[in-house]
Amino acid sequence: MLRNLRLGSGQFPALFRKDLTAQCCLKNALLCTLPTHVGGPQTIDGVYDFLHRLFSDKDLIPLPMQSRLAPLIAKRRTPRIQSQYLKIGGGSPIFRWTTEQGRLLCQKLDKLSPCTAPHKPYIAFRYAPPLTETTLEQMVKDGITRVVVFTQYPQYSCSTTGSSLNAIFRNKQLAPNVSWSLIDRWPTQPDFVKAMAEAVREELGKFPADIQKDVVILFSAHSLPMSVVERGDTYPAEVAATVNRVMDELGNSNPYRLCWQSKVGPLPWLVPSTEDAICGLCERGHKNIVLVPIAFTSDHIETLHELDLEYAQELSGKYSANIRRAPAMNDRPIFIEALAQTVFNHMRSGEKHTKQFTLRCPGCVNPVCKDMREFFSA
């Protein structure tokens, strides 16, 4: 999401106090909040293109002979993924939820920062329209000169947020006159933690009162190849930090575990997988489970099909269990407050990015990561 931003002199740091007009406001400054999840095809006709872009991204899934393998893998997987999207309404709801989150965030920002209002949302996705490069071109047409990139992945990974930032860097020539800053991670933002805890409490309340304290809370995050983890990617630690804060907010009321979903391909990924964790718990007599999508900020195929249908529905039947899924953040008011406060606090801080951002993974093998960090830090 990208937002039109007019800034009052003296309200925000130097990054936002250049080119002042007679009214002491920036002309055509833009607050850019960029959802760095993959996006999703809005119809089944867009599935192949989505998969082709996804499997062509070396930052996300490095493959040998990638330019040849990516279209073959996409073609082979398209029918199965299309059938999954048909079961959840015929397409991904990410665009719809991102649009609504942007609208509500703008309303909050207008109230938090009236001197910068009105705020206008744009949307940029990595593998589905509207694509990052298309949004950059639109920014230039709109005369934009100031951008804050706001990842919608709370926990940083080189494969997700890093990939999107690399995409901006590779297309930087499309917006040569833009000044940038980043909100590159926010895994323990207080209102985000409260929003997650609120969703968990709601779902726990749907179990019989006498067993609620014994329900296992199973936090599920998108998995990551071990080759990426072994290079020093911070994602597993940041997801764990979110989990720990949420459990603190819940008063450590229930037993819990963290697991990983959505593995692709035969190579090793983070374990335990969400499916294996559910099966193992049920086989050991723990048949009351709440699944919590801890690294997703809206509903999409991984929540609506994988968690709801493949795990909660099918495994509940297989084990005669009660497996439920806590709702995604979507338009939850306290989550929208988290987004707005994160952006507002970043604007006031004067920082171009977090302290973690400039530190590459100890085993980094991608030279673009170095160049990208230097670009955004300049």
XYZ file of C-alpha atoms in Angstrom:
378
model
C 0.000 0.000 0.000
C 1.293 3.408 -0.911
C -0.062 6.567 0.616
C -0.075 10.245 -0.420
C 1.507 12.213 2.411
C 1.573 15.962 3.097
C 3.772 16.844 6.048
C 3.743 19.855 8.349
C 7.063 21.580 9.100
C 8.348 20.794 12.577
C 6.161 17.682 12.857
C 8.569 15.100 11.447
C 12.306 14.594 10.962
C 14.522 16.004 8.237
C 13.753 13.257 5.741
C 10.217 14.638 5.558
C 11.058 18.357 5.827
C 12.571 19.082 2.418
C 11.146 21.115 -0.467
C 8.729 23.025 1.748
C 5.961 25.001 0.066
C 4.663 28.363 1.277
C 2.226 26.401 3.442
C 5.195 24.569 5.068
C 4.065 21.260 3.580
C 5.849 18.793 1.341
C 4.557 18.715 -2.187
C 3.612 15.264 -3.480
C 5.357 13.408 -0.674
C 4.271 9.783 -0.498
C 4.048 7.328 2.355
C 4.551 3.892 0.833
C 3.417 0.805 2.708
C 4.412 -2.166 0.592
C 2.844 -5.573 1.344
C 5.682 -8.004 0.806
C 3.662 -11.184 0.912
C 3.576 -12.834 -2.500
C 0.162 -11.456 -3.428
C -2.211 -13.887 -5.075
C -4.174 -14.473 -8.277
C -7.582 -12.833 -8.116
C -9.009 -15.478 -10.503
C -7.991 -18.994 -11.463
C -6.906 -17.679 -14.880
C -4.045 -15.870 -13.143
C -2.658 -18.933 -11.349
C -0.046 -19.931 -13.953
C 1.444 -16.432 -14.219
C 1.530 -16.186 -10.427
C 3.331 -19.520 -10.075
C 5.705 -18.728 -12.930
C 6.813 -15.501 -11.252
C 7.084 -17.227 -7.867
C 9.261 -20.118 -9.067
C 11.384 -17.721 -11.130
C 12.399 -15.769 -8.003
C 15.844 -16.920 -6.854
C 15.452 -14.911 -3.649
C 12.485 -17.082 -2.649
C 13.187 -20.523 -4.130
C 16.667 -20.938 -5.671
C 16.599 -23.673 -8.325
C 19.159 -25.060 -10.778
C 18.427 -23.955 -14.370
C 15.711 -21.725 -12.913
C 14.654 -20.079 -16.181
C 13.885 -23.514 -17.659
C 12.481 -25.234 -14.585
C 10.204 -22.408 -13.387
C 7.702 -22.570 -16.304
C 7.662 -26.376 -16.169
C 6.959 -26.454 -12.428
C 4.315 -23.739 -12.783
C 2.573 -25.622 -15.596
C 2.566 -28.883 -13.637
C 1.243 -27.290 -10.443
C -1.352 -24.983 -12.025
C -4.308 -27.455 -12.216
C -3.947 -28.484 -8.558
C -3.615 -24.892 -7.324
C -6.562 -23.816 -9.467
C -8.711 -26.506 -7.845
C -7.676 -25.223 -4.408
C -8.637 -21.660 -5.300
C -12.013 -22.887 -6.584
C -12.673 -24.330 -3.118
C -12.101 -20.935 -1.452
C -14.157 -18.819 -3.815
C -12.305 -18.838 -7.138
C -9.309 -16.648 -6.303
C -7.121 -15.134 -3.614
C -8.709 -12.557 -1.267
C -5.351 -10.830 -0.652
C -6.043 -7.931 -3.010
C -9.456 -7.320 -1.436
C -8.091 -7.443 2.121
C -5.064 -5.297 1.263
C -7.358 -2.698 -0.287
C -9.531 -2.648 2.826
C -6.538 -2.526 5.166
C -5.191 0.396 3.160
C -8.476 2.261 3.372
C -8.762 1.770 7.127
C -5.099 2.586 7.712
C -5.533 5.851 5.817
C -8.492 6.750 8.022
C -6.374 6.140 11.125
C -3.439 8.103 9.749
C -5.710 11.018 8.906
C -6.662 11.194 12.599
C -3.178 10.525 13.981
C -1.542 12.987 11.630
C -4.040 15.537 10.292
C -1.222 17.728 8.987
C -0.293 14.989 6.502
C -3.869 14.172 5.436
C -5.458 13.096 3.178
C -3.646 9.788 2.759
C -4.114 7.843 -0.471
C -3.424 4.077 -0.732
C -1.642 2.271 -3.551
C -0.967 -1.496 -3.697
C 2.139 -3.394 -4.843
C 2.549 -7.181 -4.919
C 5.533 -9.380 -5.749
C 4.063 -12.100 -7.997
C 0.529 -10.947 -8.867
C -0.920 -7.676 -10.169
C -0.494 -4.923 -9.231
C 3.225 -5.713 -9.481
C 5.973 -3.684 -7.827
C 7.280 -2.227 -11.088
C 3.779 -1.170 -12.148
C 3.286 0.648 -8.864
C 6.661 2.395 -9.154
C 5.687 3.654 -12.602
C 2.389 4.935 -11.233
C 4.196 6.722 -8.415
C 6.310 8.610 -10.920
C 3.244 9.546 -12.967
C 1.709 10.915 -9.758
C 4.795 13.044 -9.088
C 5.859 11.173 -5.952
C 9.167 12.127 -4.318
C 9.068 10.610 -0.769
C 8.429 6.931 -0.013
C 8.357 4.814 3.141
C 8.326 1.101 2.358
C 6.246 -0.763 4.945
C 6.546 -4.534 4.757
C 3.383 -6.434 5.565
C 5.436 -9.363 6.765
C 5.952 -8.544 10.469
C 8.961 -10.894 10.600
C 11.837 -10.246 8.181
C 13.161 -12.863 5.807
C 15.469 -12.455 2.841
C 13.007 -14.677 0.953
C 9.998 -12.406 1.491
C 10.663 -8.813 2.543
C 14.194 -9.069 1.164
C 12.893 -10.282 -2.191
C 10.476 -7.355 -2.451
C 13.175 -4.847 -1.534
C 15.454 -6.430 -4.123
C 12.663 -5.983 -6.678
C 12.431 -2.268 -5.857
C 16.212 -1.971 -6.093
C 16.324 -3.731 -9.467
C 13.656 -1.334 -10.768
C 15.008 1.791 -9.076
C 15.499 3.450 -12.448
C 11.701 3.662 -12.715
C 11.648 6.104 -9.765
C 15.014 7.920 -9.907
C 13.968 10.980 -7.900
C 12.402 9.228 -4.909
C 13.797 9.414 -1.351
C 13.275 6.152 0.568
C 12.986 4.861 4.118
C 11.901 1.436 5.356
C 9.803 -0.267 7.990
C 11.548 -3.570 7.356
C 10.220 -5.580 10.342
C 7.855 -5.224 13.303
C 7.536 -8.666 14.976
C 6.826 -7.393 18.501
C 4.814 -4.234 17.781
C 2.568 -3.962 20.883
C -0.798 -3.586 19.131
C 0.058 -6.367 16.694
C 0.795 -8.646 19.661
C -2.479 -7.616 21.308
C -4.389 -8.246 18.078
C -2.968 -11.758 17.794
C -3.737 -12.503 21.441
C -7.266 -11.180 20.986
C -7.848 -13.545 18.051
C -6.517 -16.509 20.035
C -8.767 -15.694 23.027
C -11.802 -15.535 20.751
C -11.118 -19.005 19.361
C -10.305 -20.512 22.758
C -13.672 -19.227 23.943
C -15.399 -21.530 21.460
C -14.180 -24.629 23.314
C -16.073 -25.978 26.347
C -15.141 -23.939 29.423
C -13.796 -26.911 31.354
C -11.112 -27.727 28.752
C -10.104 -24.265 27.529
C -6.902 -24.146 29.595
C -5.778 -27.467 28.137
C -6.264 -26.545 24.469
C -2.936 -26.590 22.624
C -2.130 -23.350 20.823
C -0.281 -24.291 17.647
C 1.350 -21.266 16.027
C 1.865 -21.854 12.320
C 4.177 -19.769 10.119
C 5.196 -20.161 6.495
C 8.207 -22.445 6.358
C 11.629 -21.618 4.942
C 14.288 -23.778 3.243
C 17.024 -24.849 5.649
C 19.607 -23.585 3.171
C 18.266 -20.075 3.845
C 18.120 -20.613 7.624
C 21.676 -21.936 7.719
C 22.926 -18.751 6.056
C 21.678 -16.816 9.079
C 18.221 -15.582 8.054
C 16.531 -13.905 11.052
C 13.005 -15.105 10.225
C 12.797 -18.101 12.616
C 14.027 -16.002 15.554
C 11.651 -13.148 14.779
C 8.670 -15.482 14.449
C 9.614 -17.017 17.796
C 9.819 -13.510 19.292
C 6.247 -12.819 18.150
C 5.074 -16.128 19.619
C 6.708 -15.386 22.971
C 5.160 -11.915 23.176
C 1.699 -13.267 22.295
C 1.971 -15.944 24.962
C 3.064 -13.298 27.484
C -0.013 -11.268 26.509
C -2.129 -14.384 27.090
C -0.549 -14.902 30.507
C 0.984 -18.178 29.289
C -2.445 -19.653 29.827
C -2.077 -22.697 27.559
C 0.500 -25.166 26.280
C 1.820 -24.138 22.869
C 4.200 -24.986 20.044
C 5.545 -23.289 16.908
C 5.431 -25.173 13.604
C 5.887 -24.471 9.906
C 3.620 -24.859 6.885
C 3.588 -24.646 3.076
C 6.835 -26.457 2.245
C 7.555 -26.694 -1.494
C 9.795 -29.333 -3.069
C 11.932 -32.197 -1.715
C 14.757 -30.264 -0.014
C 14.833 -29.817 3.808
C 12.725 -26.958 5.242
C 12.013 -25.847 8.802
C 10.391 -28.493 10.985
C 8.144 -29.643 12.503
C 5.640 -29.162 9.720
C 2.198 -28.047 10.815
C 0.652 -31.276 9.548
C 3.165 -33.476 11.384
C 2.720 -31.432 14.560
C -1.073 -31.841 14.475
C -0.824 -35.581 13.811
C 1.746 -36.056 16.562
C -0.326 -34.148 19.099
C -3.526 -36.020 18.238
C -1.775 -39.404 18.412
C -0.600 -38.459 21.926
C -4.099 -37.559 23.078
C -4.034 -33.760 22.544
C -7.072 -33.426 20.328
C -8.168 -29.879 21.171
C -6.048 -27.505 19.113
C -6.156 -23.870 17.993
C -4.131 -23.078 14.877
C -2.751 -19.533 14.820
C -1.408 -18.049 11.535
C 1.298 -16.049 13.291
C 3.172 -14.703 10.251
C 0.220 -13.799 8.002
C -1.676 -10.499 8.169
C -4.688 -11.454 6.026
C -6.524 -14.490 4.744
C -5.264 -16.266 1.628
C -4.846 -19.801 0.317
C -2.520 -20.804 3.180
C -5.177 -19.984 5.786
C -8.412 -20.713 3.927
C -7.341 -23.934 2.225
C -4.239 -25.309 3.925
C -5.101 -24.528 7.552
C -8.909 -24.639 7.332
C -9.551 -27.489 4.890
C -6.409 -29.659 4.806
C -5.660 -29.479 8.522
C -8.589 -28.314 10.659
C -11.288 -30.094 8.657
C -9.572 -33.219 7.340
C -7.420 -33.977 10.375
C -10.297 -33.296 12.768
C -12.191 -36.024 10.949
C -9.242 -38.397 10.837
C -8.514 -38.163 14.577
C -11.980 -37.288 15.908
C -10.403 -34.073 17.145
C -11.559 -30.491 17.667
C -9.133 -28.425 15.584
C -9.995 -24.774 15.037
C -8.209 -21.855 13.422
C -7.902 -18.407 14.983
C -9.037 -15.704 12.554
C -6.495 -13.812 10.468
C -5.922 -10.115 11.171
C -7.771 -8.807 8.077
C -9.674 -5.676 9.219
C -9.465 -6.271 12.983
C -9.525 -2.760 14.536
C -6.566 -3.227 16.880
C -4.500 -4.582 13.975
C -5.295 -1.511 11.892
C -4.202 0.528 14.919
C -0.920 -1.436 14.890
C -0.326 -0.545 11.247
C -1.105 3.124 11.787
C 1.026 3.451 14.920
C 3.937 1.676 13.262
C 3.887 4.073 10.319
C 3.370 7.150 12.488
C 6.183 6.226 14.884
C 8.517 5.545 11.970
C 7.764 8.958 10.501
C 8.589 10.627 13.814
C 11.772 8.634 14.401
C 13.774 9.937 11.466
C 15.300 6.484 10.955
C 15.727 5.150 7.438
C 15.423 1.534 8.624
C 15.945 -0.696 11.665
C 19.391 -1.440 13.092
C 19.094 -5.018 11.862
C 18.567 -4.062 8.239
C 22.146 -3.272 7.264
C 23.522 -6.531 8.687
C 23.586 -9.186 5.971
C 23.306 -12.875 6.797
C 26.726 -14.259 7.778
C 26.497 -16.780 4.949
C 24.853 -14.507 2.361
C 25.504 -15.615 -1.219
C 23.414 -12.975 -3.015
C 25.408 -9.878 -4.042
C 22.161 -8.018 -4.742
C 21.440 -8.021 -0.983
C 24.567 -5.938 -0.372
C 23.757 -3.462 -3.152
C 20.121 -3.214 -2.082
C 21.041 -2.389 1.509
C 23.510 0.238 0.394
C 20.842 1.771 -1.847
C 18.215 2.067 0.882
C 20.776 3.269 3.440
C 22.167 6.055 1.231
